[in-house]
């Protein structure tokens, strides 16, 4: 077998992530690798922290990317905030909420589930009911944009309820960060993590995370050690902050160049304008779907502009439609997960992917496939 350099096809990525990467991000990642303690690299890291704070709309000192995908950001949040035997309220309205519950268990916590049917947001009144009956809950975790179902929960409202009962919050903003408003300080969110490959036009593999002072204080006062060495935030900070940086793990240097460039692109466009672009393109796409007779699975306030969830019409082979789009149009769209497998398509309009040209081509391809 003769093996050549791998040359991937040039796809239009309209699934639930990854989305297409901006060419400037790819160029940034191809620049020379330097040492992870090189003064120039540390200067770039400091800029990256500023860019992350500006995008998370926070003044939190502890704001940096975890070296790993969104799931590692999720697990880092859980590992730092959950101590063995502790009760944690976990909001579950899809696969990612379910993943948080699983992680809470694995780190020794006792999850108290606040659920909602798949496709629906979490009801803040239901969280309030749960917290009023479980006064020993210390942390509440929720997902902003549930990528498995396309539902957006009102995390500002969930945060308010959590604080009313003296709880700290963990918010998953993997699919919302950069696509719809995420206001860490205004909404008083305590620990917030995201991912690089959804609305930031960056490849997968990094997970921006931020801890406010309350959360940092909480971690400092824990009675037990954080259950993971790699994810212990106080150890990671020896590399990400302070006048003198020391080795924790070798940072994914070129990946960090990419995230730096991706966040710079967000700032150049303007965060408000990026949100408005996702919103406007979503409206155009939805109108187009309606025209070809396709229905949205999630509608109204809780639908996400960056992710359309389309109900597969009766008698249509959903996998054949996805194959047709991939093979004939180079477009990737996503299938349903778990209980929604075979019932929906998940079509992402995230980051660099969210533009008029892609929308028109996708509508044409869907019409053709049907
Ligand atoms: C994609 C996603 C994750 C996981 O991110 P990975 O980079 O795939 O590990 C977590 N939460 C939500 C809401 C997501 O959409």
mmCIF file of C-alpha atoms and ligand atoms in Angstrom:
data_model
loop_
_atom_site.group_PDB
_atom_site.id
_atom_site.type_symbol
_atom_site.label_atom_id
_atom_site.label_comp_id
_atom_site.label_asym_id
_atom_site.label_seq_id
_atom_site.Cartn_x
_atom_site.Cartn_y
_atom_site.Cartn_z
ATOM 1 C CA UNK A 1 0.000 0.000 0.000
ATOM 2 C CA UNK A 2 1.437 3.360 -1.032
ATOM 3 C CA UNK A 3 0.457 6.072 1.382
ATOM 4 C CA UNK A 4 0.511 9.711 0.285
ATOM 5 C CA UNK A 5 -0.033 12.930 2.211
ATOM 6 C CA UNK A 6 -3.638 13.172 3.276
ATOM 7 C CA UNK A 7 -5.628 15.758 1.348
ATOM 8 C CA UNK A 8 -9.143 16.129 2.716
ATOM 9 C CA UNK A 9 -11.995 17.101 0.402
ATOM 10 C CA UNK A 10 -13.155 20.703 0.618
ATOM 11 C CA UNK A 11 -16.497 20.243 2.385
ATOM 12 C CA UNK A 12 -19.176 22.701 3.352
ATOM 13 C CA UNK A 13 -19.653 21.861 7.019
ATOM 14 C CA UNK A 14 -23.298 22.393 7.934
ATOM 15 C CA UNK A 15 -23.575 19.841 10.700
ATOM 16 C CA UNK A 16 -23.740 20.481 14.452
ATOM 17 C CA UNK A 17 -19.978 21.132 14.473
ATOM 18 C CA UNK A 18 -17.269 21.325 13.373
ATOM 19 C CA UNK A 19 -18.114 24.270 11.165
ATOM 20 C CA UNK A 20 -15.918 25.629 8.391
ATOM 21 C CA UNK A 21 -12.682 27.189 9.512
ATOM 22 C CA UNK A 22 -11.847 30.716 8.415
ATOM 23 C CA UNK A 23 -8.845 30.732 6.014
ATOM 24 C CA UNK A 24 -7.034 33.207 8.263
ATOM 25 C CA UNK A 25 -7.292 30.716 11.135
ATOM 26 C CA UNK A 26 -5.809 27.940 8.982
ATOM 27 C CA UNK A 27 -2.982 30.258 7.925
ATOM 28 C CA UNK A 28 -2.285 31.210 11.531
ATOM 29 C CA UNK A 29 -2.054 27.540 12.497
ATOM 30 C CA UNK A 30 0.515 26.861 9.764
ATOM 31 C CA UNK A 31 2.992 29.369 11.256
ATOM 32 C CA UNK A 32 6.225 28.103 12.865
ATOM 33 C CA UNK A 33 5.928 26.261 16.139
ATOM 34 C CA UNK A 34 7.844 27.985 18.925
ATOM 35 C CA UNK A 35 8.474 26.938 22.510
ATOM 36 C CA UNK A 36 5.550 26.925 24.920
ATOM 37 C CA UNK A 37 7.559 29.091 27.339
ATOM 38 C CA UNK A 38 9.001 31.403 24.662
ATOM 39 C CA UNK A 39 8.412 35.035 25.731
ATOM 40 C CA UNK A 40 6.718 35.704 22.393
ATOM 41 C CA UNK A 41 4.386 32.762 22.964
ATOM 42 C CA UNK A 42 3.532 33.991 26.447
ATOM 43 C CA UNK A 43 2.740 37.400 24.968
ATOM 44 C CA UNK A 44 0.327 35.668 22.547
ATOM 45 C CA UNK A 45 -1.248 33.743 25.481
ATOM 46 C CA UNK A 46 -1.854 36.999 27.347
ATOM 47 C CA UNK A 47 -3.578 38.473 24.288
ATOM 48 C CA UNK A 48 -5.618 35.299 23.962
ATOM 49 C CA UNK A 49 -6.888 35.715 27.532
ATOM 50 C CA UNK A 50 -7.915 39.306 26.780
ATOM 51 C CA UNK A 51 -9.705 38.188 23.601
ATOM 52 C CA UNK A 52 -11.507 35.434 25.515
ATOM 53 C CA UNK A 53 -12.629 37.845 28.246
ATOM 54 C CA UNK A 54 -13.895 40.301 25.639
ATOM 55 C CA UNK A 55 -15.856 37.535 23.912
ATOM 56 C CA UNK A 56 -17.239 36.026 27.145
ATOM 57 C CA UNK A 57 -18.103 39.586 28.289
ATOM 58 C CA UNK A 58 -16.335 39.044 31.576
ATOM 59 C CA UNK A 59 -13.638 40.594 33.707
ATOM 60 C CA UNK A 60 -12.791 37.183 35.209
ATOM 61 C CA UNK A 61 -9.055 36.912 35.747
ATOM 62 C CA UNK A 62 -9.212 33.116 35.376
ATOM 63 C CA UNK A 63 -10.136 32.829 31.697
ATOM 64 C CA UNK A 64 -8.131 30.601 29.354
ATOM 65 C CA UNK A 65 -8.525 27.685 26.916
ATOM 66 C CA UNK A 66 -8.354 24.118 28.252
ATOM 67 C CA UNK A 67 -6.161 21.930 25.998
ATOM 68 C CA UNK A 68 -8.871 19.609 24.799
ATOM 69 C CA UNK A 69 -12.298 19.505 23.146
ATOM 70 C CA UNK A 70 -15.517 20.896 24.627
ATOM 71 C CA UNK A 71 -16.071 17.655 26.524
ATOM 72 C CA UNK A 72 -12.827 18.257 28.414
ATOM 73 C CA UNK A 73 -13.959 21.770 29.314
ATOM 74 C CA UNK A 74 -17.154 20.168 30.597
ATOM 75 C CA UNK A 75 -15.223 17.620 32.613
ATOM 76 C CA UNK A 76 -12.825 20.303 33.922
ATOM 77 C CA UNK A 77 -15.781 22.330 35.178
ATOM 78 C CA UNK A 78 -17.269 19.259 36.866
ATOM 79 C CA UNK A 79 -13.940 18.009 38.276
ATOM 80 C CA UNK A 80 -13.177 21.358 39.900
ATOM 81 C CA UNK A 81 -16.668 22.100 41.205
ATOM 82 C CA UNK A 82 -17.830 18.679 42.376
ATOM 83 C CA UNK A 83 -16.593 16.971 45.525
ATOM 84 C CA UNK A 84 -17.424 13.353 46.422
ATOM 85 C CA UNK A 85 -20.822 12.950 48.046
ATOM 86 C CA UNK A 86 -22.008 16.391 46.963
ATOM 87 C CA UNK A 87 -25.455 16.953 45.469
ATOM 88 C CA UNK A 88 -25.477 18.686 42.085
ATOM 89 C CA UNK A 89 -28.595 19.775 40.218
ATOM 90 C CA UNK A 90 -28.115 18.890 36.552
ATOM 91 C CA UNK A 91 -30.515 20.236 33.942
ATOM 92 C CA UNK A 92 -31.053 17.579 31.276
ATOM 93 C CA UNK A 93 -32.988 18.301 28.084
ATOM 94 C CA UNK A 94 -30.775 16.424 25.647
ATOM 95 C CA UNK A 95 -27.582 14.438 25.147
ATOM 96 C CA UNK A 96 -25.146 17.035 26.502
ATOM 97 C CA UNK A 97 -27.043 17.583 29.732
ATOM 98 C CA UNK A 98 -26.991 13.792 30.043
ATOM 99 C CA UNK A 99 -23.224 13.823 29.586
ATOM 100 C CA UNK A 100 -22.825 16.336 32.437
ATOM 101 C CA UNK A 101 -24.926 14.103 34.701
ATOM 102 C CA UNK A 102 -22.679 11.152 33.821
ATOM 103 C CA UNK A 103 -19.550 13.174 34.614
ATOM 104 C CA UNK A 104 -20.968 14.363 37.949
ATOM 105 C CA UNK A 105 -21.495 10.717 38.899
ATOM 106 C CA UNK A 106 -18.020 9.674 37.800
ATOM 107 C CA UNK A 107 -16.473 12.437 39.910
ATOM 108 C CA UNK A 108 -18.346 11.194 42.960
ATOM 109 C CA UNK A 109 -21.225 13.675 42.969
ATOM 110 C CA UNK A 110 -24.902 12.862 43.377
ATOM 111 C CA UNK A 111 -26.861 14.295 40.436
ATOM 112 C CA UNK A 112 -30.373 15.600 41.039
ATOM 113 C CA UNK A 113 -31.894 15.822 37.579
ATOM 114 C CA UNK A 114 -34.107 18.694 36.429
ATOM 115 C CA UNK A 115 -35.388 17.486 33.093
ATOM 116 C CA UNK A 116 -37.387 18.699 30.135
ATOM 117 C CA UNK A 117 -38.534 16.830 27.034
ATOM 118 C CA UNK A 118 -36.019 16.798 24.169
ATOM 119 C CA UNK A 119 -36.575 19.915 22.053
ATOM 120 C CA UNK A 120 -37.847 21.990 25.003
ATOM 121 C CA UNK A 121 -35.866 24.446 27.157
ATOM 122 C CA UNK A 122 -35.347 23.887 30.898
ATOM 123 C CA UNK A 123 -38.135 25.539 32.904
ATOM 124 C CA UNK A 124 -36.639 27.821 35.611
ATOM 125 C CA UNK A 125 -39.718 27.137 37.805
ATOM 126 C CA UNK A 126 -38.883 23.427 37.727
ATOM 127 C CA UNK A 127 -35.314 24.182 38.820
ATOM 128 C CA UNK A 128 -36.691 26.349 41.619
ATOM 129 C CA UNK A 129 -38.999 23.537 42.717
ATOM 130 C CA UNK A 130 -36.068 21.088 42.798
ATOM 131 C CA UNK A 131 -33.802 23.447 44.745
ATOM 132 C CA UNK A 132 -36.496 24.271 47.272
ATOM 133 C CA UNK A 133 -36.871 20.534 47.973
ATOM 134 C CA UNK A 134 -33.115 19.823 47.981
ATOM 135 C CA UNK A 135 -31.583 22.511 50.173
ATOM 136 C CA UNK A 136 -28.239 20.655 50.220
ATOM 137 C CA UNK A 137 -27.586 21.154 46.487
ATOM 138 C CA UNK A 138 -24.451 23.307 46.075
ATOM 139 C CA UNK A 139 -23.939 23.484 42.309
ATOM 140 C CA UNK A 140 -26.343 23.751 39.372
ATOM 141 C CA UNK A 141 -25.236 22.780 35.848
ATOM 142 C CA UNK A 142 -27.062 23.617 32.624
ATOM 143 C CA UNK A 143 -26.559 23.742 28.852
ATOM 144 C CA UNK A 144 -27.267 27.001 27.034
ATOM 145 C CA UNK A 145 -27.653 25.646 23.496
ATOM 146 C CA UNK A 146 -28.517 21.925 23.570
ATOM 147 C CA UNK A 147 -26.943 20.823 20.288
ATOM 148 C CA UNK A 148 -28.662 17.428 20.288
ATOM 149 C CA UNK A 149 -32.119 19.004 20.087
ATOM 150 C CA UNK A 150 -31.658 22.642 19.025
ATOM 151 C CA UNK A 151 -33.275 24.097 22.156
ATOM 152 C CA UNK A 152 -32.011 27.246 23.858
ATOM 153 C CA UNK A 153 -32.554 27.561 27.604
ATOM 154 C CA UNK A 154 -32.769 30.918 29.370
ATOM 155 C CA UNK A 155 -29.579 30.551 31.399
ATOM 156 C CA UNK A 156 -29.809 34.074 32.808
ATOM 157 C CA UNK A 157 -33.058 32.973 34.497
ATOM 158 C CA UNK A 158 -31.598 29.607 35.591
ATOM 159 C CA UNK A 159 -28.580 31.406 37.076
ATOM 160 C CA UNK A 160 -30.842 33.737 39.052
ATOM 161 C CA UNK A 161 -32.761 30.808 40.555
ATOM 162 C CA UNK A 162 -29.513 28.974 41.396
ATOM 163 C CA UNK A 163 -28.083 31.995 43.233
ATOM 164 C CA UNK A 164 -31.340 32.536 45.104
ATOM 165 C CA UNK A 165 -30.666 29.137 46.689
ATOM 166 C CA UNK A 166 -26.983 29.871 47.302
ATOM 167 C CA UNK A 167 -25.734 27.568 44.535
ATOM 168 C CA UNK A 168 -22.825 28.067 42.151
ATOM 169 C CA UNK A 169 -23.436 27.520 38.438
ATOM 170 C CA UNK A 170 -21.756 25.629 35.623
ATOM 171 C CA UNK A 171 -22.851 26.731 32.148
ATOM 172 C CA UNK A 172 -22.169 24.886 28.887
ATOM 173 C CA UNK A 173 -21.905 27.457 26.092
ATOM 174 C CA UNK A 174 -20.220 25.223 23.530
ATOM 175 C CA UNK A 175 -22.736 25.912 20.750
ATOM 176 C CA UNK A 176 -23.751 29.406 21.862
ATOM 177 C CA UNK A 177 -20.391 31.193 22.323
ATOM 178 C CA UNK A 178 -19.896 33.565 19.377
ATOM 179 C CA UNK A 179 -23.292 32.713 17.846
ATOM 180 C CA UNK A 180 -25.822 34.128 20.313
ATOM 181 C CA UNK A 181 -25.373 36.394 23.368
ATOM 182 C CA UNK A 182 -23.406 34.814 26.234
ATOM 183 C CA UNK A 183 -22.998 37.413 28.981
ATOM 184 C CA UNK A 184 -20.927 35.824 31.716
ATOM 185 C CA UNK A 185 -20.777 38.810 34.098
ATOM 186 C CA UNK A 186 -24.274 40.208 33.488
ATOM 187 C CA UNK A 187 -25.814 36.785 34.034
ATOM 188 C CA UNK A 188 -23.541 36.078 37.027
ATOM 189 C CA UNK A 189 -22.441 32.701 35.696
ATOM 190 C CA UNK A 190 -19.719 31.147 37.850
ATOM 191 C CA UNK A 191 -17.981 28.584 35.632
ATOM 192 C CA UNK A 192 -18.527 28.716 31.884
ATOM 193 C CA UNK A 193 -16.906 26.568 29.220
ATOM 194 C CA UNK A 194 -17.159 26.422 25.447
ATOM 195 C CA UNK A 195 -15.535 24.823 22.410
ATOM 196 C CA UNK A 196 -13.500 26.118 19.491
ATOM 197 C CA UNK A 197 -15.260 24.394 16.593
ATOM 198 C CA UNK A 198 -18.859 25.598 16.693
ATOM 199 C CA UNK A 199 -19.473 29.356 16.264
ATOM 200 C CA UNK A 200 -15.829 30.491 16.356
ATOM 201 C CA UNK A 201 -14.747 29.303 12.865
ATOM 202 C CA UNK A 202 -11.832 27.407 14.425
ATOM 203 C CA UNK A 203 -10.926 23.691 14.349
ATOM 204 C CA UNK A 204 -11.918 21.443 17.275
ATOM 205 C CA UNK A 205 -9.605 20.677 20.165
ATOM 206 C CA UNK A 206 -9.719 23.675 22.506
ATOM 207 C CA UNK A 207 -12.182 24.575 25.210
ATOM 208 C CA UNK A 208 -12.307 28.177 26.422
ATOM 209 C CA UNK A 209 -13.232 28.296 30.111
ATOM 210 C CA UNK A 210 -13.769 31.035 32.683
ATOM 211 C CA UNK A 211 -14.097 30.963 36.497
ATOM 212 C CA UNK A 212 -15.308 33.964 38.497
ATOM 213 C CA UNK A 213 -13.858 34.870 41.897
ATOM 214 C CA UNK A 214 -16.605 32.991 43.732
ATOM 215 C CA UNK A 215 -15.770 29.794 41.825
ATOM 216 C CA UNK A 216 -12.013 30.229 42.286
ATOM 217 C CA UNK A 217 -12.546 30.768 45.994
ATOM 218 C CA UNK A 218 -14.703 27.665 46.153
ATOM 219 C CA UNK A 219 -12.015 25.534 44.465
ATOM 220 C CA UNK A 220 -9.353 26.902 46.857
ATOM 221 C CA UNK A 221 -11.487 25.943 49.856
ATOM 222 C CA UNK A 222 -12.319 22.408 48.726
ATOM 223 C CA UNK A 223 -11.696 19.760 51.338
ATOM 224 C CA UNK A 224 -10.607 17.148 48.799
ATOM 225 C CA UNK A 225 -8.141 17.387 45.930
ATOM 226 C CA UNK A 226 -9.607 17.933 42.454
ATOM 227 C CA UNK A 227 -10.137 14.408 41.129
ATOM 228 C CA UNK A 228 -8.056 15.023 37.999
ATOM 229 C CA UNK A 229 -4.445 16.214 37.950
ATOM 230 C CA UNK A 230 -4.658 17.469 34.352
ATOM 231 C CA UNK A 231 -7.846 19.453 34.886
ATOM 232 C CA UNK A 232 -7.076 20.947 38.314
ATOM 233 C CA UNK A 233 -7.447 24.661 37.560
ATOM 234 C CA UNK A 234 -5.055 25.771 40.293
ATOM 235 C CA UNK A 235 -2.267 23.687 38.711
ATOM 236 C CA UNK A 236 -3.039 24.819 35.142
ATOM 237 C CA UNK A 237 -2.802 28.450 36.264
ATOM 238 C CA UNK A 238 0.891 28.052 37.004
ATOM 239 C CA UNK A 239 1.245 28.024 33.217
ATOM 240 C CA UNK A 240 -1.546 30.437 32.206
ATOM 241 C CA UNK A 241 -1.058 33.263 34.698
ATOM 242 C CA UNK A 242 1.419 35.065 36.907
ATOM 243 C CA UNK A 243 4.698 36.830 36.249
ATOM 244 C CA UNK A 244 6.668 33.595 36.067
ATOM 245 C CA UNK A 245 5.178 30.747 34.019
ATOM 246 C CA UNK A 246 6.050 27.159 34.675
ATOM 247 C CA UNK A 247 5.501 23.970 32.761
ATOM 248 C CA UNK A 248 2.199 22.173 33.347
ATOM 249 C CA UNK A 249 1.752 20.335 30.044
ATOM 250 C CA UNK A 250 3.051 21.228 26.593
ATOM 251 C CA UNK A 251 0.397 23.551 25.211
ATOM 252 C CA UNK A 252 -1.078 22.790 21.758
ATOM 253 C CA UNK A 253 0.912 25.717 20.381
ATOM 254 C CA UNK A 254 -0.350 25.944 16.803
ATOM 255 C CA UNK A 255 -3.932 25.257 17.848
ATOM 256 C CA UNK A 256 -3.673 28.253 20.175
ATOM 257 C CA UNK A 257 -2.463 30.440 17.290
ATOM 258 C CA UNK A 258 -5.689 29.401 15.557
ATOM 259 C CA UNK A 259 -7.942 30.307 18.467
ATOM 260 C CA UNK A 260 -6.165 33.656 18.830
ATOM 261 C CA UNK A 261 -6.871 34.428 15.168
ATOM 262 C CA UNK A 262 -10.485 33.178 15.388
ATOM 263 C CA UNK A 263 -11.219 35.448 18.369
ATOM 264 C CA UNK A 264 -9.513 38.346 16.629
ATOM 265 C CA UNK A 265 -11.896 37.768 13.711
ATOM 266 C CA UNK A 266 -14.871 37.899 16.105
ATOM 267 C CA UNK A 267 -13.615 41.199 17.543
ATOM 268 C CA UNK A 268 -13.007 42.612 14.057
ATOM 269 C CA UNK A 269 -16.526 41.732 12.972
ATOM 270 C CA UNK A 270 -17.920 42.906 16.326
ATOM 271 C CA UNK A 271 -19.643 40.530 18.724
ATOM 272 C CA UNK A 272 -23.036 42.232 18.189
ATOM 273 C CA UNK A 273 -22.628 41.981 14.434
ATOM 274 C CA UNK A 274 -21.656 38.308 14.633
ATOM 275 C CA UNK A 275 -24.822 37.580 16.656
ATOM 276 C CA UNK A 276 -26.890 39.608 14.171
ATOM 277 C CA UNK A 277 -25.411 37.709 11.220
ATOM 278 C CA UNK A 278 -26.327 34.336 12.777
ATOM 279 C CA UNK A 279 -29.844 35.650 13.459
ATOM 280 C CA UNK A 280 -30.420 37.095 10.000
ATOM 281 C CA UNK A 281 -29.088 34.028 8.176
ATOM 282 C CA UNK A 282 -31.212 31.741 10.347
ATOM 283 C CA UNK A 283 -34.349 33.657 9.373
ATOM 284 C CA UNK A 284 -33.443 33.381 5.698
ATOM 285 C CA UNK A 285 -32.740 29.650 6.013
ATOM 286 C CA UNK A 286 -35.980 28.972 7.888
ATOM 287 C CA UNK A 287 -38.045 30.821 5.286
ATOM 288 C CA UNK A 288 -36.323 28.767 2.589
ATOM 289 C CA UNK A 289 -37.013 25.488 4.406
ATOM 290 C CA UNK A 290 -40.685 26.366 4.680
ATOM 291 C CA UNK A 291 -40.823 27.074 0.957
ATOM 292 C CA UNK A 292 -39.645 23.563 0.141
ATOM 293 C CA UNK A 293 -42.133 22.101 2.631
ATOM 294 C CA UNK A 294 -39.752 21.269 5.480
ATOM 295 C CA UNK A 295 -40.737 21.897 9.100
ATOM 296 C CA UNK A 296 -38.641 23.008 12.039
ATOM 297 C CA UNK A 297 -38.608 20.679 15.052
ATOM 298 C CA UNK A 298 -37.967 23.569 17.476
ATOM 299 C CA UNK A 299 -39.832 26.835 16.964
ATOM 300 C CA UNK A 300 -40.213 30.214 18.615
ATOM 301 C CA UNK A 301 -38.060 31.763 21.351
ATOM 302 C CA UNK A 302 -36.128 28.639 22.181
ATOM 303 C CA UNK A 303 -34.977 27.853 18.624
ATOM 304 C CA UNK A 304 -31.294 28.473 17.922
ATOM 305 C CA UNK A 305 -30.194 30.626 14.986
ATOM 306 C CA UNK A 306 -26.924 28.722 14.630
ATOM 307 C CA UNK A 307 -28.584 25.309 14.446
ATOM 308 C CA UNK A 308 -31.738 24.468 12.525
ATOM 309 C CA UNK A 309 -33.459 21.249 13.522
ATOM 310 C CA UNK A 310 -35.516 19.939 10.649
ATOM 311 C CA UNK A 311 -38.146 17.222 10.985
ATOM 312 C CA UNK A 312 -37.600 14.412 8.467
ATOM 313 C CA UNK A 313 -40.838 14.168 6.426
ATOM 314 C CA UNK A 314 -42.782 10.882 6.518
ATOM 315 C CA UNK A 315 -41.526 8.316 4.044
ATOM 316 C CA UNK A 316 -38.161 10.026 3.491
ATOM 317 C CA UNK A 317 -34.955 8.056 4.050
ATOM 318 C CA UNK A 318 -33.007 10.529 6.161
ATOM 319 C CA UNK A 319 -29.604 8.853 5.677
ATOM 320 C CA UNK A 320 -30.040 8.819 1.885
ATOM 321 C CA UNK A 321 -30.676 12.572 1.928
ATOM 322 C CA UNK A 322 -27.489 13.166 3.917
ATOM 323 C CA UNK A 323 -25.534 10.927 1.521
ATOM 324 C CA UNK A 324 -26.897 12.831 -1.461
ATOM 325 C CA UNK A 325 -25.893 16.181 0.032
ATOM 326 C CA UNK A 326 -22.403 14.913 0.822
ATOM 327 C CA UNK A 327 -21.736 13.126 -2.457
ATOM 328 C CA UNK A 328 -23.358 15.533 -4.879
ATOM 329 C CA UNK A 329 -22.957 18.886 -3.128
ATOM 330 C CA UNK A 330 -20.054 18.367 -0.732
ATOM 331 C CA UNK A 331 -22.354 19.465 2.100
ATOM 332 C CA UNK A 332 -22.267 17.755 5.469
ATOM 333 C CA UNK A 333 -25.382 17.953 7.650
ATOM 334 C CA UNK A 334 -25.993 16.125 10.913
ATOM 335 C CA UNK A 335 -28.320 13.289 11.881
ATOM 336 C CA UNK A 336 -30.411 13.050 15.048
ATOM 337 C CA UNK A 337 -28.870 11.676 18.247
ATOM 338 C CA UNK A 338 -30.379 9.272 20.783
ATOM 339 C CA UNK A 339 -34.171 9.365 20.861
ATOM 340 C CA UNK A 340 -34.192 11.740 17.845
ATOM 341 C CA UNK A 341 -32.116 9.440 15.581
ATOM 342 C CA UNK A 342 -33.845 9.058 12.208
ATOM 343 C CA UNK A 343 -36.392 11.756 13.051
ATOM 344 C CA UNK A 344 -34.468 14.975 12.451
ATOM 345 C CA UNK A 345 -31.599 16.569 10.586
ATOM 346 C CA UNK A 346 -29.383 19.032 12.399
ATOM 347 C CA UNK A 347 -28.211 21.767 10.074
ATOM 348 C CA UNK A 348 -25.618 24.127 11.453
ATOM 349 C CA UNK A 349 -25.135 27.722 10.405
ATOM 350 C CA UNK A 350 -22.242 28.403 12.715
ATOM 351 C CA UNK A 351 -19.375 30.837 12.462
ATOM 352 C CA UNK A 352 -17.747 31.064 9.036
ATOM 353 C CA UNK A 353 -20.329 28.613 7.654
ATOM 354 C CA UNK A 354 -23.165 31.073 8.312
ATOM 355 C CA UNK A 355 -23.435 32.913 4.996
ATOM 356 C CA UNK A 356 -25.964 33.411 2.212
ATOM 357 C CA UNK A 357 -24.105 31.337 -0.357
ATOM 358 C CA UNK A 358 -24.114 28.224 1.849
ATOM 359 C CA UNK A 359 -27.786 28.702 2.703
ATOM 360 C CA UNK A 360 -28.821 28.919 -0.948
ATOM 361 C CA UNK A 361 -26.775 25.885 -1.909
ATOM 362 C CA UNK A 362 -28.072 23.833 1.020
ATOM 363 C CA UNK A 363 -31.703 24.667 0.183
ATOM 364 C CA UNK A 364 -31.126 23.726 -3.454
ATOM 365 C CA UNK A 365 -29.451 20.482 -2.415
ATOM 366 C CA UNK A 366 -32.250 19.569 0.017
ATOM 367 C CA UNK A 367 -34.906 20.256 -2.610
ATOM 368 C CA UNK A 368 -32.997 18.164 -5.123
ATOM 369 C CA UNK A 369 -32.543 15.321 -2.620
ATOM 370 C CA UNK A 370 -36.233 15.225 -1.700
HETATM 371 C C1 LIG B 1 -20.228 19.861 20.876
HETATM 372 C C2 LIG B 1 -20.722 20.030 22.249
HETATM 373 C C3 LIG B 1 -19.998 19.582 23.368
HETATM 374 C C4 LIG B 1 -18.765 18.755 23.269
HETATM 375 O O1 LIG B 1 -17.745 19.333 22.549
HETATM 376 P P1 LIG B 1 -16.632 18.387 21.896
HETATM 377 O O2 LIG B 1 -15.654 19.383 21.346
HETATM 378 O O3 LIG B 1 -17.310 17.554 20.860
HETATM 379 O O4 LIG B 1 -16.053 17.547 22.967
HETATM 380 C C5 LIG B 1 -20.503 19.860 24.624
HETATM 381 N N1 LIG B 1 -21.658 20.528 24.791
HETATM 382 C C6 LIG B 1 -22.378 20.959 23.746
HETATM 383 C C7 LIG B 1 -23.643 21.699 23.983
HETATM 384 C C8 LIG B 1 -21.930 20.722 22.452
HETATM 385 O O5 LIG B 1 -22.643 21.137 21.412
#
